[in-house]
XYZ file of N, CA and C in Angstrom:
414
model
N 163.793 80.637 74.860
C 162.657 81.431 76.306
C 163.447 83.010 76.816
N 164.526 82.702 76.757
C 165.935 83.404 77.068
C 165.415 84.018 75.736
N 166.071 83.829 74.231
C 165.953 85.027 73.672
C 165.166 85.884 73.179
N 162.899 84.565 73.303
C 162.167 85.757 73.305
C 162.507 86.950 74.572
N 162.206 86.852 75.430
C 162.692 87.009 76.073
C 164.003 89.051 76.445
N 164.537 88.049 75.061
C 165.987 89.391 75.061
C 164.980 90.074 73.789
N 164.227 90.211 73.138
C 163.956 90.369 72.118
C 162.596 91.765 72.552
N 162.145 91.133 73.377
C 160.708 90.998 74.364
C 161.784 92.567 74.782
N 162.857 92.689 75.007
C 163.060 93.970 76.359
C 163.463 95.276 75.280
N 164.611 94.149 74.297
C 164.771 95.397 72.981
C 164.054 96.332 72.140
N 163.301 95.719 71.852
C 161.804 95.927 71.265
C 160.841 96.826 72.114
N 161.022 96.930 73.314
C 159.492 97.889 74.053
C 158.497 96.628 74.033
N 158.374 95.299 73.337
C 157.578 94.345 72.976
C 157.639 93.926 71.829
N 156.959 95.303 71.617
C 157.008 95.465 69.460
C 157.369 93.687 69.219
N 158.883 93.543 69.623
C 158.667 91.699 68.685
C 158.198 90.888 70.420
N 157.714 90.006 70.559
C 157.654 89.071 71.300
C 156.293 89.152 72.587
N 156.053 90.238 72.493
C 154.429 90.481 72.889
C 153.570 89.414 72.611
N 153.087 89.207 71.076
C 152.701 88.109 70.577
C 153.832 87.626 69.877
N 153.887 85.679 70.400
C 154.419 85.366 70.309
C 153.846 83.773 69.741
N 154.338 83.847 68.369
C 153.244 83.019 67.716
C 151.730 82.979 67.944
N 151.374 84.197 68.216
C 150.001 84.286 68.166
C 148.893 84.320 68.520
N 150.225 84.460 70.310
C 149.605 83.947 71.254
C 150.295 85.767 72.692
N 149.332 86.033 73.000
C 149.422 87.725 74.132
C 150.600 86.900 74.957
N 152.015 88.154 75.237
C 152.921 87.425 75.780
C 153.466 89.137 77.024
N 153.651 89.130 79.053
C 154.077 89.675 79.045
C 155.376 88.523 79.511
N 155.710 90.322 80.206
C 157.351 89.515 81.514
C 156.340 89.600 82.566
N 157.216 88.888 83.816
C 157.221 88.808 84.687
C 159.010 88.909 85.193
N 158.581 89.350 86.167
C 160.278 89.320 86.900
C 159.831 88.524 88.035
N 160.473 88.346 89.302
C 160.359 87.380 90.076
C 161.588 87.038 90.932
N 161.922 87.012 91.695
C 163.667 87.493 92.918
C 163.145 85.958 93.049
N 164.555 85.078 93.325
C 164.001 83.748 93.823
C 164.141 83.892 94.837
N 164.002 82.552 95.565
C 163.384 82.928 96.635
C 164.841 82.308 97.531
N 166.110 81.099 96.716
C 166.769 80.735 97.773
C 167.728 82.340 97.419
N 167.855 83.083 95.747
C 169.291 84.227 95.971
C 169.070 85.199 96.160
N 167.632 85.509 95.794
C 167.667 86.770 95.986
C 167.978 87.600 94.932
N 168.267 86.935 93.574
C 168.516 87.489 92.010
C 167.144 87.730 90.955
N 166.754 88.348 91.285
C 166.003 88.905 89.618
C 166.282 87.777 87.883
N 164.057 87.173 88.450
C 164.176 86.119 87.297
C 163.319 86.796 86.418
N 163.062 86.711 84.271
C 162.308 87.103 83.994
C 161.649 86.104 83.451
N 160.539 85.745 83.022
C 159.795 85.054 82.108
C 159.573 85.537 81.423
N 158.922 84.975 79.939
C 158.233 85.299 79.208
C 156.862 84.221 79.712
N 155.672 84.792 79.253
C 154.158 83.755 79.766
C 152.812 84.589 78.953
N 152.470 83.806 78.421
C 151.165 83.509 77.933
C 150.074 84.727 78.627
N 149.622 85.393 78.985
C 148.273 86.374 79.393
C 147.132 86.151 78.454
N 145.384 86.798 79.714
C 144.497 86.803 79.918
C 144.994 88.004 81.248
N 143.223 88.271 80.206
C 143.028 89.849 81.106
C 141.214 89.311 81.812
N 141.349 89.857 82.715
C 140.095 89.940 83.752
C 140.353 91.438 83.652
N 139.394 92.041 84.042
C 139.846 93.446 83.800
C 140.541 94.247 83.935
N 141.179 95.193 85.479
C 142.331 95.855 85.554
C 143.349 94.450 85.452
N 143.070 93.296 85.636
C 144.136 92.185 86.820
C 144.569 91.472 85.465
N 145.922 90.538 84.934
C 146.756 89.558 84.163
C 145.996 88.394 84.526
N 145.761 87.442 83.443
C 146.077 85.517 84.457
C 147.402 85.326 83.520
N 147.595 84.509 84.185
C 148.784 83.068 84.129
C 148.666 81.807 84.093
N 149.177 81.636 83.589
C 148.821 79.642 84.116
C 150.435 78.554 83.528
N 151.044 78.657 84.909
C 151.785 78.023 85.382
C 152.156 76.342 85.491
N 152.437 76.081 83.829
C 151.960 74.611 83.536
C 152.257 74.232 83.741
N 154.044 74.912 82.746
C 155.877 74.175 83.405
C 155.204 73.192 82.121
N 154.782 73.321 80.860
C 154.544 72.734 79.889
C 154.183 71.104 79.810
N 153.175 71.211 80.920
C 152.325 69.965 81.531
C 153.541 69.777 82.462
N 154.346 69.751 82.562
C 155.019 68.909 84.464
C 154.781 68.615 84.939
N 155.502 67.867 86.055
C 154.779 66.703 86.643
C 155.088 67.946 88.078
N 156.164 69.633 87.815
C 156.492 70.210 88.930
C 155.696 71.134 88.732
N 155.270 72.075 89.735
C 155.209 73.427 89.062
C 156.462 74.386 88.659
N 156.398 75.896 87.873
C 157.656 75.942 87.361
C 158.367 77.398 88.536
N 159.213 76.722 87.452
C 160.218 78.063 89.655
C 159.670 79.296 89.686
N 158.902 79.903 88.427
C 158.820 81.272 88.644
C 157.587 81.138 88.864
N 156.655 80.515 89.383
C 155.606 80.295 90.413
C 155.577 80.268 92.396
N 156.604 79.026 92.011
C 157.522 78.976 93.812
C 158.177 80.549 93.979
N 158.873 80.609 93.196
C 159.350 82.055 93.345
C 158.458 83.207 93.834
N 157.033 83.120 93.277
C 156.691 84.180 93.208
C 155.177 83.673 94.810
N 155.130 82.691 94.761
C 155.133 82.157 95.960
C 155.737 82.213 97.820
N 157.000 83.025 97.355
C 158.047 82.948 98.270
C 158.325 84.593 98.283
N 157.649 85.351 97.009
C 157.629 86.731 97.510
C 156.569 87.001 95.796
N 155.392 87.860 96.664
C 154.513 87.651 95.427
C 154.205 88.991 94.770
N 155.205 89.950 95.994
C 155.393 91.637 94.727
C 156.652 90.849 93.397
N 156.132 91.079 91.781
C 156.407 91.446 91.111
C 157.136 92.151 90.272
N 157.668 92.164 89.463
C 157.796 93.022 87.872
C 156.745 93.212 86.691
N 156.156 93.336 85.620
C 155.328 93.073 84.580
C 155.902 93.961 83.377
N 155.887 93.291 82.430
C 156.203 94.101 81.456
C 154.498 94.115 80.631
N 154.741 94.829 79.797
C 153.622 93.856 78.494
C 153.407 95.531 78.123
N 154.077 94.802 76.818
C 154.395 95.440 75.590
C 155.436 97.035 75.840
N 156.242 98.300 76.193
C 156.399 99.314 76.824
C 155.594 99.532 78.383
N 155.072 99.505 78.321
C 154.457 99.308 80.023
C 155.299 98.599 81.258
N 156.290 99.186 81.756
C 156.650 98.111 82.884
C 156.103 98.969 84.306
N 155.270 97.987 85.051
C 154.993 98.658 86.348
C 154.783 97.280 87.064
N 155.327 97.485 88.674
C 154.948 96.464 89.914
C 153.333 95.540 89.802
N 153.079 95.071 89.860
C 152.028 93.824 91.069
C 152.277 92.742 91.243
N 150.668 92.827 92.150
C 151.552 91.134 93.279
C 150.229 90.877 93.144
N 151.013 89.737 93.001
C 150.337 88.118 92.185
C 149.615 87.380 94.011
N 149.175 87.059 92.942
C 148.741 85.614 94.909
C 148.008 84.179 93.427
N 147.995 82.563 94.191
C 147.299 81.827 93.407
C 145.546 82.395 92.990
N 145.088 81.818 91.887
C 143.393 81.854 92.224
C 143.249 81.149 93.281
N 141.020 81.490 93.598
C 141.306 80.586 94.389
C 140.276 79.138 94.230
N 139.849 78.719 94.324
C 138.875 77.130 93.768
C 137.135 78.494 93.141
N 137.151 79.221 94.090
C 136.041 79.535 93.802
C 136.342 80.316 92.356
N 137.617 81.394 91.610
C 138.002 81.855 90.713
C 138.358 80.707 89.208
N 138.650 79.333 90.017
C 139.761 78.943 89.304
C 138.442 78.036 87.880
N 137.951 78.209 87.678
C 136.935 77.130 86.627
C 136.398 78.759 86.359
N 136.621 80.254 86.343
C 135.857 81.085 85.267
C 137.438 81.770 84.531
N 138.351 81.687 85.270
C 140.448 82.120 84.608
C 140.449 80.924 84.214
N 140.387 79.310 84.394
C 140.331 78.043 83.820
C 140.277 78.245 82.007
N 138.355 78.591 81.392
C 137.831 79.015 80.642
C 138.408 80.089 79.892
N 138.771 80.977 81.508
C 139.801 81.752 80.059
C 140.319 81.944 79.024
N 141.340 81.207 79.847
C 143.153 80.945 79.440
C 142.580 80.100 78.709
N 142.126 79.196 78.892
C 141.730 77.732 77.184
C 141.222 78.366 76.600
N 140.800 79.741 75.800
C 140.210 79.968 74.916
C 141.819 80.791 74.695
N 142.948 81.387 74.725
C 143.365 82.129 74.716
C 144.547 80.280 73.819
N 144.429 79.894 75.244
C 145.812 78.916 74.556
C 145.439 77.332 74.654
N 144.195 76.967 73.965
C 143.681 75.663 73.765
C 144.664 74.280 74.411
N 146.024 74.466 74.379
C 146.951 73.551 74.767
C 146.624 73.295 75.882
N 146.038 74.422 76.774
C 146.028 74.206 78.562
C 145.272 72.795 78.728
N 144.330 72.743 78.069
C 143.684 71.481 78.548
C 144.455 70.442 78.516
N 144.817 69.686 77.271
C 145.574 69.265 77.211
C 146.759 69.020 78.629
N 147.770 70.765 78.216
C 148.197 69.743 79.327
C 147.892 69.234 81.587
N 146.576 69.719 81.255
C 146.517 69.626 82.320
C 145.573 68.252 82.199
N 145.386 67.540 81.563
C 144.828 65.544 81.130
C 145.965 65.382 81.480
N 147.324 65.228 80.876
C 148.124 65.012 82.094
C 150.098 64.921 82.171
N 149.254 66.115 83.080
C 150.297 66.324 84.303
C 149.146 66.140 85.391
N 149.798 65.332 86.414
C 149.237 64.362 87.957
C 148.433 65.884 88.533
N 149.986 66.312 88.873
C 148.639 68.140 89.223
C 147.869 69.075 88.658
N 147.694 69.914 90.020
C 146.627 70.569 89.140
C 147.592 71.291 89.159
N 147.227 72.141 87.135
C 148.017 73.667 87.377
C 147.230 74.575 87.866
N 148.238 75.836 88.483
C 147.996 76.742 88.861
C 147.865 77.891 87.756
N 147.022 78.511 88.128
C 146.269 80.146 88.167
C 146.791 81.281 88.343
N 147.337 82.060 88.347
C 148.028 83.199 88.931
C 147.205 84.652 88.359
N 146.969 85.085 89.179
C 145.772 86.276 89.259
C 147.286 87.630 89.606
N 147.213 88.968 88.483
C 149.081 89.800 88.658
C 148.051 91.085 88.344
N 147.855 91.734 90.221
C 146.948 92.608 89.917
C 147.786 94.066 90.612
N 147.706 94.973 89.146
C 148.325 96.626 89.514
C 148.364 96.652 91.210
N 148.960 97.934 90.950
C 148.452 98.918 91.767
C 147.637 99.501 91.755
N 146.352 99.406 92.418
C 145.491 100.903 92.854
C 145.725 102.383 92.891
N 145.799 102.511 91.990
C 146.011 104.128 91.290
C 145.686 104.866 92.829
N 146.526 105.552 93.638
C 145.809 106.847 94.678
C 144.759 108.010 93.824
N 144.349 107.997 95.197
C 142.932 109.506 94.413
C 143.391 110.068 94.845
N 143.413 111.265 93.282
C 144.116 112.841 93.271
C 144.258 113.392 94.617
N 144.951 113.973 94.648
C 144.428 115.431 96.210
C 143.391 116.080 96.013
N 142.576 115.956 97.031
C 141.421 117.293 96.951
C 139.933 116.220 96.258
N 140.995 115.293 95.672
C 139.340 114.240 94.739
C 137.897 113.372 96.329
């Protein structure tokens, strides 16, 4: 993971965005205990202007640390290819979940295998970039 993140950063995503055939972004969260920025590469999907990621942790029985961090502080930074921008993270609601799970399963079918082998419900996270300010006089 660390090498993937390093290559992504060094090449502005030219190497690393398409990882083993899957689109990836970098998410930076703040450590919930330390406040130290933590960067993670994640497979993502798009839902309109929103980015969608899955807190699978490889089917572990526990949520990944990055997910616990964003629950404590939902203000994150994303990098998609060369573009870096702030976003606000939130778990998908029960009503949003089925459609978004299907979307992410189309991108990475292994998520269904993970869901079948872990005792927890794997969280889906919606990452919402800030809404652009209207132009003056608009």
